[in-house]
Short mmCIF file of C-alpha atoms in Angstrom, two decimals:
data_model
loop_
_atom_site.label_atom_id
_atom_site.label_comp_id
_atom_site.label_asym_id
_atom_site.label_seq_id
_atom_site.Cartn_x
_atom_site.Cartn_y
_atom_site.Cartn_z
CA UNK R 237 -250.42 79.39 -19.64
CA UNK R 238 -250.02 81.92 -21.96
CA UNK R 239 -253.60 83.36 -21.48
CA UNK R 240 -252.42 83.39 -17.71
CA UNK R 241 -249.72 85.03 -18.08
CA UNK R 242 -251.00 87.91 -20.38
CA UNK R 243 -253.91 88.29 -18.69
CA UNK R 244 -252.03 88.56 -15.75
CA UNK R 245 -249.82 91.57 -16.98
CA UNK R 246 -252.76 93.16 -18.01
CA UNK R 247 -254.29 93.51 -14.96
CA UNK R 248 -251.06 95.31 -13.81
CA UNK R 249 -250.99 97.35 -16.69
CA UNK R 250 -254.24 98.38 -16.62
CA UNK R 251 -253.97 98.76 -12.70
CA UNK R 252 -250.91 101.19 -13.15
CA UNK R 253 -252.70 102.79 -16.65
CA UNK R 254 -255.69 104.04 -14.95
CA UNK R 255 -253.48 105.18 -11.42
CA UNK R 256 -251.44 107.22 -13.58
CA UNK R 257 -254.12 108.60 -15.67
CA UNK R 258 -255.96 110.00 -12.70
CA UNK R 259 -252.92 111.37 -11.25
CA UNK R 260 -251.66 112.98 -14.41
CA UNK R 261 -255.55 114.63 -14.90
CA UNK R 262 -256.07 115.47 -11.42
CA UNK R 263 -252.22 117.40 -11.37
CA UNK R 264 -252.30 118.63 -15.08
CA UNK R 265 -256.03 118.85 -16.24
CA UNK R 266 -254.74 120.79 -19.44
CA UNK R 267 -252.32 118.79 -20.43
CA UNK R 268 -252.55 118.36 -24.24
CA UNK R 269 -250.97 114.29 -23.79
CA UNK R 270 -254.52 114.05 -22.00
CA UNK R 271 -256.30 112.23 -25.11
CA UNK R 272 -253.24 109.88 -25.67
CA UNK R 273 -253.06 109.03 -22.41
CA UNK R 274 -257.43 108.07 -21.78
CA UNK R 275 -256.49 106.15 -25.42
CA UNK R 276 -253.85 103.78 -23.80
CA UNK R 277 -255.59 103.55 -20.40
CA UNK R 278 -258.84 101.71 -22.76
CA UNK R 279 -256.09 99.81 -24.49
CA UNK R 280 -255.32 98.99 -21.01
CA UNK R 281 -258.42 97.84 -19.64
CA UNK R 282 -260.27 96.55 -23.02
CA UNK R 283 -257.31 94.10 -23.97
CA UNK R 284 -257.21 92.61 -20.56
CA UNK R 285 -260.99 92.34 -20.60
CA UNK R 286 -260.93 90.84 -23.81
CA UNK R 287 -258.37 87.85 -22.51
CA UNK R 288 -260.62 87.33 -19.34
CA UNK R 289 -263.14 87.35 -21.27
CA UNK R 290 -261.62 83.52 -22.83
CA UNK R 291 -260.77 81.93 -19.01
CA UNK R 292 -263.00 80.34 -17.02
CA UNK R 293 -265.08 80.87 -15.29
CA UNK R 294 -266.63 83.56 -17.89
CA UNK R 295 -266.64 80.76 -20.71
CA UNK R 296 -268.97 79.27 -18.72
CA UNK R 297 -271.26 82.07 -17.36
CA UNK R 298 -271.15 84.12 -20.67
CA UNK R 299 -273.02 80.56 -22.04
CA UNK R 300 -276.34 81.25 -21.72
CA UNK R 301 -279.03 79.44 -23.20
CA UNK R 302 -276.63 77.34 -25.56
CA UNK R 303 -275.58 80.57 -26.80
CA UNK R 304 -271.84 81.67 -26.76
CA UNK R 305 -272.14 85.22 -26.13
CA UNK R 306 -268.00 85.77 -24.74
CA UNK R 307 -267.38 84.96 -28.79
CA UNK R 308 -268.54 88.51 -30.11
CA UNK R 309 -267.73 90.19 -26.68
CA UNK R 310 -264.05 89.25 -27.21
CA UNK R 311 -263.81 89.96 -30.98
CA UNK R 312 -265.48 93.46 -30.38
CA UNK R 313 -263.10 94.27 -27.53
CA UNK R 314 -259.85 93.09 -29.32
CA UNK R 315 -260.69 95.22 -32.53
CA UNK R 316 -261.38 97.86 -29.68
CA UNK R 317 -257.95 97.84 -27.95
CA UNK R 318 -256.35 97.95 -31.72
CA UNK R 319 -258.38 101.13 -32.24
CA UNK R 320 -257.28 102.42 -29.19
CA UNK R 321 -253.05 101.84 -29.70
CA UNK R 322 -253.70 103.25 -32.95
CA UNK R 323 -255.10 105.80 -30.91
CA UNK R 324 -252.43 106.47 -28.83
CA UNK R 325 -250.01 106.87 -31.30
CA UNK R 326 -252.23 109.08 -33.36
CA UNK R 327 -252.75 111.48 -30.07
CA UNK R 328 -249.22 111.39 -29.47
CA UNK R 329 -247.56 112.14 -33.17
CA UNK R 330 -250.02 114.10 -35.66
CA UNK R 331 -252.07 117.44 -34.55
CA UNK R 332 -254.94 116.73 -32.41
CA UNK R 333 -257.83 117.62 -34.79
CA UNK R 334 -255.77 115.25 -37.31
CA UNK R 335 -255.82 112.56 -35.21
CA UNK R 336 -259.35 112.96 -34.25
CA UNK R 337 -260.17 113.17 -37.53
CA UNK R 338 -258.78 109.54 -38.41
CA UNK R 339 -260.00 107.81 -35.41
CA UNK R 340 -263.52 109.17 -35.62
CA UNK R 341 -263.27 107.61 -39.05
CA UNK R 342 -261.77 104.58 -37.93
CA UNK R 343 -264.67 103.87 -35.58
CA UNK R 344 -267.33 104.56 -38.06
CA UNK R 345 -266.14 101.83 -40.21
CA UNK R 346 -265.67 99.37 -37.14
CA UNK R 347 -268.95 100.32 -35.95
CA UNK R 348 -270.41 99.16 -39.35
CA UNK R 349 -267.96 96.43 -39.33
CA UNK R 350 -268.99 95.19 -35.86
CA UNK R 351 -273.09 95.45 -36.93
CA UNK R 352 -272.41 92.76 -39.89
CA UNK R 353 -270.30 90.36 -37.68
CA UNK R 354 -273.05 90.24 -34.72
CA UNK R 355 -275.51 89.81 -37.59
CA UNK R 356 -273.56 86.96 -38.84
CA UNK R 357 -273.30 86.18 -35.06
CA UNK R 358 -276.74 86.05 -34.57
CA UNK R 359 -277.54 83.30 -37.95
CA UNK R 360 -276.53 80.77 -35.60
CA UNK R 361 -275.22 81.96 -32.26
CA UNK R 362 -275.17 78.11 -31.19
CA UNK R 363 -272.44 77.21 -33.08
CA UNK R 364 -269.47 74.77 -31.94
CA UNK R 365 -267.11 78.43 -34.00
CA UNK R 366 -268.12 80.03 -31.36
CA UNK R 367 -267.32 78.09 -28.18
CA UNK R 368 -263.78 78.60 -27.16
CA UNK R 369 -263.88 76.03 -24.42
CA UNK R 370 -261.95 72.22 -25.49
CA UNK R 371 -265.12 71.29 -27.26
CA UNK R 372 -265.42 74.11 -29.58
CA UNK R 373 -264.61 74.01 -32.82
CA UNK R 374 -261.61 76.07 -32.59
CA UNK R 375 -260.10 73.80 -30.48
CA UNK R 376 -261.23 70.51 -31.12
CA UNK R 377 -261.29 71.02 -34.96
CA UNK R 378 -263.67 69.87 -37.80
CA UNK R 379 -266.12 71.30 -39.93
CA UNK R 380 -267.18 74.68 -39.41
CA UNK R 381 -270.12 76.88 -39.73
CA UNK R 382 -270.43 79.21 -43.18
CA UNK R 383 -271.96 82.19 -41.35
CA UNK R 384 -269.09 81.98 -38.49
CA UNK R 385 -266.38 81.43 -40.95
CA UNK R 386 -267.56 84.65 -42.66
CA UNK R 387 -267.23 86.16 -39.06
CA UNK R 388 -264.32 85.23 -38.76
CA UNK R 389 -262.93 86.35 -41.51
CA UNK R 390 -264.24 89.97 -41.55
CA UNK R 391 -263.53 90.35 -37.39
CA UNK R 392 -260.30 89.45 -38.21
CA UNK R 393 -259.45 91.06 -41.30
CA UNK R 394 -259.75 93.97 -39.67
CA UNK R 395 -257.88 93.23 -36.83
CA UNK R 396 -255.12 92.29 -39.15
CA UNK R 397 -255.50 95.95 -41.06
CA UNK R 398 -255.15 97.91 -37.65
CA UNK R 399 -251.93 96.24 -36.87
CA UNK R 400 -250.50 96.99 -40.39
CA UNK R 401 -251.73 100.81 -39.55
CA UNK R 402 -250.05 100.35 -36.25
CA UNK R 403 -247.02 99.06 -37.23
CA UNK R 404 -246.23 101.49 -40.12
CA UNK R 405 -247.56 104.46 -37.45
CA UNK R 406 -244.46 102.96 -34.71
CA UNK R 407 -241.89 103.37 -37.09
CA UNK R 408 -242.51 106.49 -38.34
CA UNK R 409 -242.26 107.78 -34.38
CA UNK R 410 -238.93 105.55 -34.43
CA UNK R 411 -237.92 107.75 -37.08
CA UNK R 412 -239.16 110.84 -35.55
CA UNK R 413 -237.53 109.68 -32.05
CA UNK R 414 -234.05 109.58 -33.04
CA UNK R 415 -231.97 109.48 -29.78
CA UNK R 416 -234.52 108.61 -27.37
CA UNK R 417 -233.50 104.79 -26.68
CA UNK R 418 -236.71 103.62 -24.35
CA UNK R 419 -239.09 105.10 -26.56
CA UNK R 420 -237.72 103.28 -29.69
CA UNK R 421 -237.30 100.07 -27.95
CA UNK R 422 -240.85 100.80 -26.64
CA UNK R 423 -242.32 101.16 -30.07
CA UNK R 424 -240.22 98.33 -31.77
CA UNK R 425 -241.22 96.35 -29.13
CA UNK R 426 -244.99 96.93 -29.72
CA UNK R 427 -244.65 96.70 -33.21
CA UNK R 428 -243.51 93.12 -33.47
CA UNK R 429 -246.39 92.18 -30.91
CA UNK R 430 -248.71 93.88 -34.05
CA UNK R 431 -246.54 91.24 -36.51
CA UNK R 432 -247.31 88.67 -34.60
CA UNK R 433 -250.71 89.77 -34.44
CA UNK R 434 -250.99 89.96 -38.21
CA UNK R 435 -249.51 86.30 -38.07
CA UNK R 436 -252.15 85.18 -36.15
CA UNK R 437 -254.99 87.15 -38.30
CA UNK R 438 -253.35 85.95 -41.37
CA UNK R 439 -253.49 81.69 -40.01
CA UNK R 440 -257.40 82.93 -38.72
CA UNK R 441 -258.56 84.06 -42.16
CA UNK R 442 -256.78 81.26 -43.96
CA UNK R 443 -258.25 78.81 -41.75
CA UNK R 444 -262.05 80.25 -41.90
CA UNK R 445 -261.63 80.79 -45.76
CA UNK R 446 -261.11 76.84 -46.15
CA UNK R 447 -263.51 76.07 -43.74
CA UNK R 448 -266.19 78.06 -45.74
CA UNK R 449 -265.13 76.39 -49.34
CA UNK R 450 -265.52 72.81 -46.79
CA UNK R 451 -261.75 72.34 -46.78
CA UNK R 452 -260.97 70.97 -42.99
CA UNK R 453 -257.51 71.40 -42.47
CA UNK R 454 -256.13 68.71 -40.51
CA UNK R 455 -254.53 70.64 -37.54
CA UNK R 456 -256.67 72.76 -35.05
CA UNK R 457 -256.81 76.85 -34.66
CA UNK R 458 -255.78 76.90 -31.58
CA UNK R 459 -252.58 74.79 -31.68
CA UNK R 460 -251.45 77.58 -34.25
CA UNK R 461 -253.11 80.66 -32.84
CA UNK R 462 -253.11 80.15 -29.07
CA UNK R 463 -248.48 80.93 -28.44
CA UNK R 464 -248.71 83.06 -30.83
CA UNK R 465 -251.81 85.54 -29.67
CA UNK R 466 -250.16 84.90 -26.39
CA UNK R 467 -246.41 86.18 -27.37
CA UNK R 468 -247.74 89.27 -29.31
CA UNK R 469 -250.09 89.92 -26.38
CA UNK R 470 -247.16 90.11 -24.32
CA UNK R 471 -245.06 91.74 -26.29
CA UNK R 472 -247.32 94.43 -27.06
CA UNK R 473 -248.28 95.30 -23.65
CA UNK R 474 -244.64 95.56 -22.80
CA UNK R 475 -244.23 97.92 -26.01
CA UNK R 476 -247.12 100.06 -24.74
CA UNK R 477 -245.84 99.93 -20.69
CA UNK R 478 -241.97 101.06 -22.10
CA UNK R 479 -243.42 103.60 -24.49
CA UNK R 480 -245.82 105.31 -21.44
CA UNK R 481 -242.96 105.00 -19.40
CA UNK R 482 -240.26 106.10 -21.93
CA UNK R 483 -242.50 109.36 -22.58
CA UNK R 484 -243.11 110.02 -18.77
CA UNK R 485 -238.88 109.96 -18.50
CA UNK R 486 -238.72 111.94 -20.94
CA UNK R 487 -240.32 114.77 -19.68
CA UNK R 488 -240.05 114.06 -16.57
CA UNK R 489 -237.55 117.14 -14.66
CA UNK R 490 -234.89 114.79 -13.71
CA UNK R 491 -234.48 114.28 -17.65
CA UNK R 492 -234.84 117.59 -18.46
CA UNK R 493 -232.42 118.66 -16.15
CA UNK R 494 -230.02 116.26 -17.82
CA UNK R 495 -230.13 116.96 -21.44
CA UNK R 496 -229.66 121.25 -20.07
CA UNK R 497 -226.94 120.28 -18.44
CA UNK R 498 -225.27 118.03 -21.29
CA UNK R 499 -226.16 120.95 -23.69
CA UNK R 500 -224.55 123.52 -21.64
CA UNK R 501 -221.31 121.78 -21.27
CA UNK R 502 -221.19 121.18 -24.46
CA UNK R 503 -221.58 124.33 -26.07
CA UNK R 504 -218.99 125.60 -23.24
CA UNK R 505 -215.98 125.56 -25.29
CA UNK R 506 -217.44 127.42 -27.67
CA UNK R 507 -218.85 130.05 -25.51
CA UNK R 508 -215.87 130.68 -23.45
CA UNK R 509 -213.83 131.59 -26.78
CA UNK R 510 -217.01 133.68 -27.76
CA UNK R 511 -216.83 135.10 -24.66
CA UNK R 512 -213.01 136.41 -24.59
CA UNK R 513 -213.68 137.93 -28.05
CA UNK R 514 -216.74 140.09 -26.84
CA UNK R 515 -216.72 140.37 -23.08
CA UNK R 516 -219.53 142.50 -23.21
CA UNK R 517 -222.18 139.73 -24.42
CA UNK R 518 -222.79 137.85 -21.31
CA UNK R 519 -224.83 138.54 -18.10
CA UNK R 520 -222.62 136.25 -16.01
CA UNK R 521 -218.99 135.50 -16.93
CA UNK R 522 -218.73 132.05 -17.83
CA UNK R 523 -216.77 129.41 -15.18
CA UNK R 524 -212.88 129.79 -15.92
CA UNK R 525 -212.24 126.30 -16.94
CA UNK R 526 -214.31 123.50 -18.03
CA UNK R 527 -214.07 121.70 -14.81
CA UNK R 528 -215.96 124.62 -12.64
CA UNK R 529 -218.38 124.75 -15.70
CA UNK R 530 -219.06 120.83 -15.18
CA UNK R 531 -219.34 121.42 -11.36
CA UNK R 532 -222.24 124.43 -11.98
CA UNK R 533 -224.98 122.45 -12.50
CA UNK R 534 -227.95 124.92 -10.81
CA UNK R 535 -230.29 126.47 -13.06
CA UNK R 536 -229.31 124.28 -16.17
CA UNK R 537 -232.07 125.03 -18.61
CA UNK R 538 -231.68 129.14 -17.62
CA UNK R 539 -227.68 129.02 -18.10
CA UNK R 540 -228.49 127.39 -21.79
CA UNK R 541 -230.99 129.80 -22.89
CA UNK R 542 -228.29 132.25 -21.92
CA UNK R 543 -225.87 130.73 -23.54
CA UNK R 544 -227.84 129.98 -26.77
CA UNK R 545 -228.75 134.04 -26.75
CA UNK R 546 -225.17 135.10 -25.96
CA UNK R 547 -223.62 132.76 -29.19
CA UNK R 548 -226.20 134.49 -31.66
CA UNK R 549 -225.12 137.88 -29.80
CA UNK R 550 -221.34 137.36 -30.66
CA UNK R 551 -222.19 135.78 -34.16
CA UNK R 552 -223.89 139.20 -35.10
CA UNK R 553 -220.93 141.06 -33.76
CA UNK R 554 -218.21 138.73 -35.27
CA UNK R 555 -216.82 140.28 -38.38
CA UNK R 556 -216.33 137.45 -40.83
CA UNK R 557 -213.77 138.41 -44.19
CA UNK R 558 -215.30 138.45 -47.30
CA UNK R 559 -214.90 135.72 -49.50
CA UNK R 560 -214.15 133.34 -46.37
CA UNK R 561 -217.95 131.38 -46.61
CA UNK R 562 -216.83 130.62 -50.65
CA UNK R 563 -213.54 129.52 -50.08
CA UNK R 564 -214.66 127.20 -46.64
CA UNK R 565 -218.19 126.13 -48.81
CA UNK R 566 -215.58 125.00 -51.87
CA UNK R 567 -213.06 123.35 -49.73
CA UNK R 568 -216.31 121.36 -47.54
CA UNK R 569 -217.37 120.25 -50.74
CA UNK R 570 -214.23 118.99 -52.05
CA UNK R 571 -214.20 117.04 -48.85
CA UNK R 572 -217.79 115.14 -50.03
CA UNK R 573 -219.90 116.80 -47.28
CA UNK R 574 -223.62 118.16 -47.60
CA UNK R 575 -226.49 119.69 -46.13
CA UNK R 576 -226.39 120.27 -42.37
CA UNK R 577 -223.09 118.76 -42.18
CA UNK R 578 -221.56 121.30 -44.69
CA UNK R 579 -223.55 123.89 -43.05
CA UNK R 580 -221.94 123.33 -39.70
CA UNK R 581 -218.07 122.95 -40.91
CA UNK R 582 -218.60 126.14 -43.09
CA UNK R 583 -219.91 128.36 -40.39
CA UNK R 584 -217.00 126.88 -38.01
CA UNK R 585 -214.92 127.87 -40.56
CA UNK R 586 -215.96 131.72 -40.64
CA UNK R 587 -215.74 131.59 -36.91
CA UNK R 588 -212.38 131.01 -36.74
CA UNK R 589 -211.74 133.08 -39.22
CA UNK R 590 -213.57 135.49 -37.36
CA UNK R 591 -212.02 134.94 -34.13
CA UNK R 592 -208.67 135.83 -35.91
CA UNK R 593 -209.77 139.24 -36.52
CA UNK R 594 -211.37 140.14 -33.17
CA UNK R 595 -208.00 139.50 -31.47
CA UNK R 596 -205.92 141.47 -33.75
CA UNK R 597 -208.81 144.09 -34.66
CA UNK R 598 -208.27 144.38 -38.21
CA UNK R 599 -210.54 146.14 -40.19
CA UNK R 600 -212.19 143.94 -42.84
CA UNK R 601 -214.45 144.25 -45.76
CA UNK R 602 -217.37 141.32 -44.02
CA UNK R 603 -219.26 138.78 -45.02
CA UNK R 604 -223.52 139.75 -44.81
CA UNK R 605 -224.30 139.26 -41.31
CA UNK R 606 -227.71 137.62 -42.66
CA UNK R 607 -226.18 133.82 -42.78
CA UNK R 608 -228.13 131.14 -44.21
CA UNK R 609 -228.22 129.42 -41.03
CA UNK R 610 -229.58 131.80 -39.03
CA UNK R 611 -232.39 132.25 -41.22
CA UNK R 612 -233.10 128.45 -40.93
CA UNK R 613 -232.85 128.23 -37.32
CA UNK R 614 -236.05 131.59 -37.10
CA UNK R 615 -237.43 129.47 -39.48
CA UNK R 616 -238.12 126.56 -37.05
CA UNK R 617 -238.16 128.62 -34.21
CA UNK R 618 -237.06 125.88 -31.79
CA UNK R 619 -234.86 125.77 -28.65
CA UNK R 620 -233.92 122.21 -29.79
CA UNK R 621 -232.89 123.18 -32.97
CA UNK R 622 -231.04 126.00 -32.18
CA UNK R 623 -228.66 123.31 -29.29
CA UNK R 624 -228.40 120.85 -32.25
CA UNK R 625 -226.99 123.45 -34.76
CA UNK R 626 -224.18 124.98 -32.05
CA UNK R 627 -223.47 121.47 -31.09
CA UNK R 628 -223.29 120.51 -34.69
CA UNK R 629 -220.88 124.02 -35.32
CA UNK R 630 -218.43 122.90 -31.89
CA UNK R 631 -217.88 119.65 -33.25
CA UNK R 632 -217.13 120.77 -36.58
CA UNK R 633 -214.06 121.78 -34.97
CA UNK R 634 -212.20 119.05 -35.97
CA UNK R 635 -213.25 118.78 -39.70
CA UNK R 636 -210.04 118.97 -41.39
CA UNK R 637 -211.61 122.01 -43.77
CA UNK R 638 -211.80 124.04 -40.54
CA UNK R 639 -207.89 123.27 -40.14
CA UNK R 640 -207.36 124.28 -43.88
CA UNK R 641 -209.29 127.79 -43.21
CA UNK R 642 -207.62 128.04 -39.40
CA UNK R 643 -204.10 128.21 -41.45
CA UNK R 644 -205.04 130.53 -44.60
CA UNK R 645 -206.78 133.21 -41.63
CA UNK R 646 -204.14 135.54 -42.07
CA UNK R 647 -204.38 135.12 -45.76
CA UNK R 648 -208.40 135.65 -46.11
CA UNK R 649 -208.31 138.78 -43.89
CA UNK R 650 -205.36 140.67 -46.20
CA UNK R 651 -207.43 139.83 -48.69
CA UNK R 652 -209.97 141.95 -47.48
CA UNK R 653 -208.41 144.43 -45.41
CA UNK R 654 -209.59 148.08 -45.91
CA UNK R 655 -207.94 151.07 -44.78
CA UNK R 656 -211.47 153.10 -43.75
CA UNK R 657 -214.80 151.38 -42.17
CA UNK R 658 -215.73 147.79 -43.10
CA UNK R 659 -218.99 147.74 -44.97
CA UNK R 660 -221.92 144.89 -44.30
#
């Protein structure tokens, strides 16, 4: 049943793997997610070969001679497909020449790997190890070969290695994927169909390793093996299906659209008080309230990038009072907070300090306009990074140090009032 059923959804996957594939190449022959995506379409196709490969009627055509030649056809492809979700996740998290780096590595040591286990193979290629039908030996039990057990044991050693590798690879994209709910189900999915792989490979070389020191346990492989290569089978086809499809949402302009549009509103607040203090910062006058903002959804991504450009625009012109950043910095830290989370009150903090003295246009001895923010933003030089900080800096807005700071504003900029021009 369970081979059934996997095999099954692997025809489907593969089906809609190789569909997509040729539709992505033949639309976006450039496309740098090319190499991830060939790696999970031969997932595709090699893992559902490899289950065929132990149904009838290949157990029977693949026996020729009295030799069992699906045994080392479905080992090969199995290690195969491991190589190739390793693959996929190398393609689709490190630098390209990093990742093909590691996998041509990877299949060096398989290919040597794969030239002692057909060797081994060959010693005996009659043996009851190898036949997977009801009369084999992994079904029907009893004493086993020495040069299949050694098979065994290496094939699936491996095996068991690549879904450790896999496993630990997952979870560092979980980490990496923060927010993105599909693809960390996606990858947590496929990751315990690898556990339950290494479950498997861990019974298999036990097993084999008794067998070869002529301990016969009393139970059969199969009655062990058989759910539970079935259940990770499954699961980690659906892992790989919701991670393809979680990264084709994604990106796909629908999603896009979305997260510009949730960005935008967000950072309206901010940019409509931004906006009354320096009029002259913005191409197009923001929407008068926040409902007309929510109902302007054309041109989402555009009317972010403006609005990213026109915050940094009034943060250079904002004159902050001296002294403000140490006494908002001192009070954060008072409060426990750190890092980004510090960052973000503190510069809320010198906003509204600075908002204070736009509207009543006193002239201040300033804070350097050179913020330690800023330069951490250029340093990263992302779009992404630049939303997260000003979404970060608007919801700092309730920190209760930004309160403390909105109430001693008239007190900061006495403090560093001047009677002729501020200096920078």
């Amino acid at each position: 049943m369970w081979f059934v059923l996997v095999t099954g959804f692997g025809m489907l996957w593969s089906a809609l793997a190789v569909l997509a594939h040729l539709r992505r190449v033949k639309r976006r022959p450039d496309d740098p997610s090319v190499p991830a995506k060939r790696a999970l379409l031969a997932a595709a196709v090699l893992a559902t070969v490899s289950y065929a490969l132990a149904m009838p009627p290949f157990t029977s055509l693949l026996h020729v001679d009295g030799v069992w030649l699906n045994w080392p056809m479905i080992m090969t492809l199995g290690n195969s497909t491991v190589i190739c979700v390793h693959m996929f996740y190398l393609f689709s998290v490190e630098e390209r020449a990093t990742a093909v780096r590691i996998a041509r590595r990877e299949w060096l040591i398989y290919a040597v790997l794969t030239t002692a286990v057909i060797a081994l193979f060959a010693m005996n290629p009659t043996a009851s190890d190898y036949d997977i039908t009801s009369a084999g030996r992994y079904q029907a039990g009893g004493p086993g070969d020495p040069f299949a057990a050694v098979a065994y044991i290496l094939s699936m050693g491996f095996s068991g290695t690549m879904n450790v590798v896999v496993c630990r690879l997952g979870w560092r994209w979980v980490k990496k994927a923060k927010g993105t709910r599909w693809l960390a189900m996606g990858l947590n999915t496929n990751a315990l169909g690898q556990i339950g792989g290494l479950c498997m490979v861990l019974h298999s070389v036990s097993y084999n390793l008794a067998l070869l020191f002529g301990i016969v346990p009393s139970w059969t492989q199969n009655v062990v093996e058989t759910p539970i290569k079935g259940i990770a089978g499954l699961l980690t086809m659906l892992g790989l299906s919701a991670t393809a499809l979680s990264l084709w949402i994604k990106n796909s302009r629908l999603v896009v659209w979305a997260h510009a549009n949730q960005a935008r509103r967000r950072l309206y607040p901010l940019h409509q008080r931004m906006y009354a203090a320096f009029p002259s910062i913005v191409v197009d006058p923001p929407p008068s309230s926040a409902l007309k903002d929510f109902l302007h959804v054309r041109d989402a991504s555009r009317q972010l990038g403006d609005r990213l450009v026109e915050l940094w625009e009034g943060r250079l012109r904002m004159r902050i009072p001296y002294g403000t950043r140490a006494v908002a910095g001192e009070l954060a830290r008072a409060e426990g907070l750190k890092g980004p989370a510090l960052e973000a009150v503190v510069e809320r903090a010198c906003l509204e300090v600075g908002f204070e003295v736009a509207r009543t246009g006193t002239e201040v001895r300033v804070e350097l306009s050179t913020a330690d923010e800023a330069s951490r933003l250029t340093r990263q030089g992302e779009k992404a990074a630049e939303v997260r900080w000003w979404q970060e800096v608007h919801d700092a807005r309730k920190s209760p140090v930004v309160a403390q700071i909105r109430t001693r504003a008239p007190e900061l900029i006495r403090a560093s009032a001047t009677s002729g021009a501020a200096t920078s």
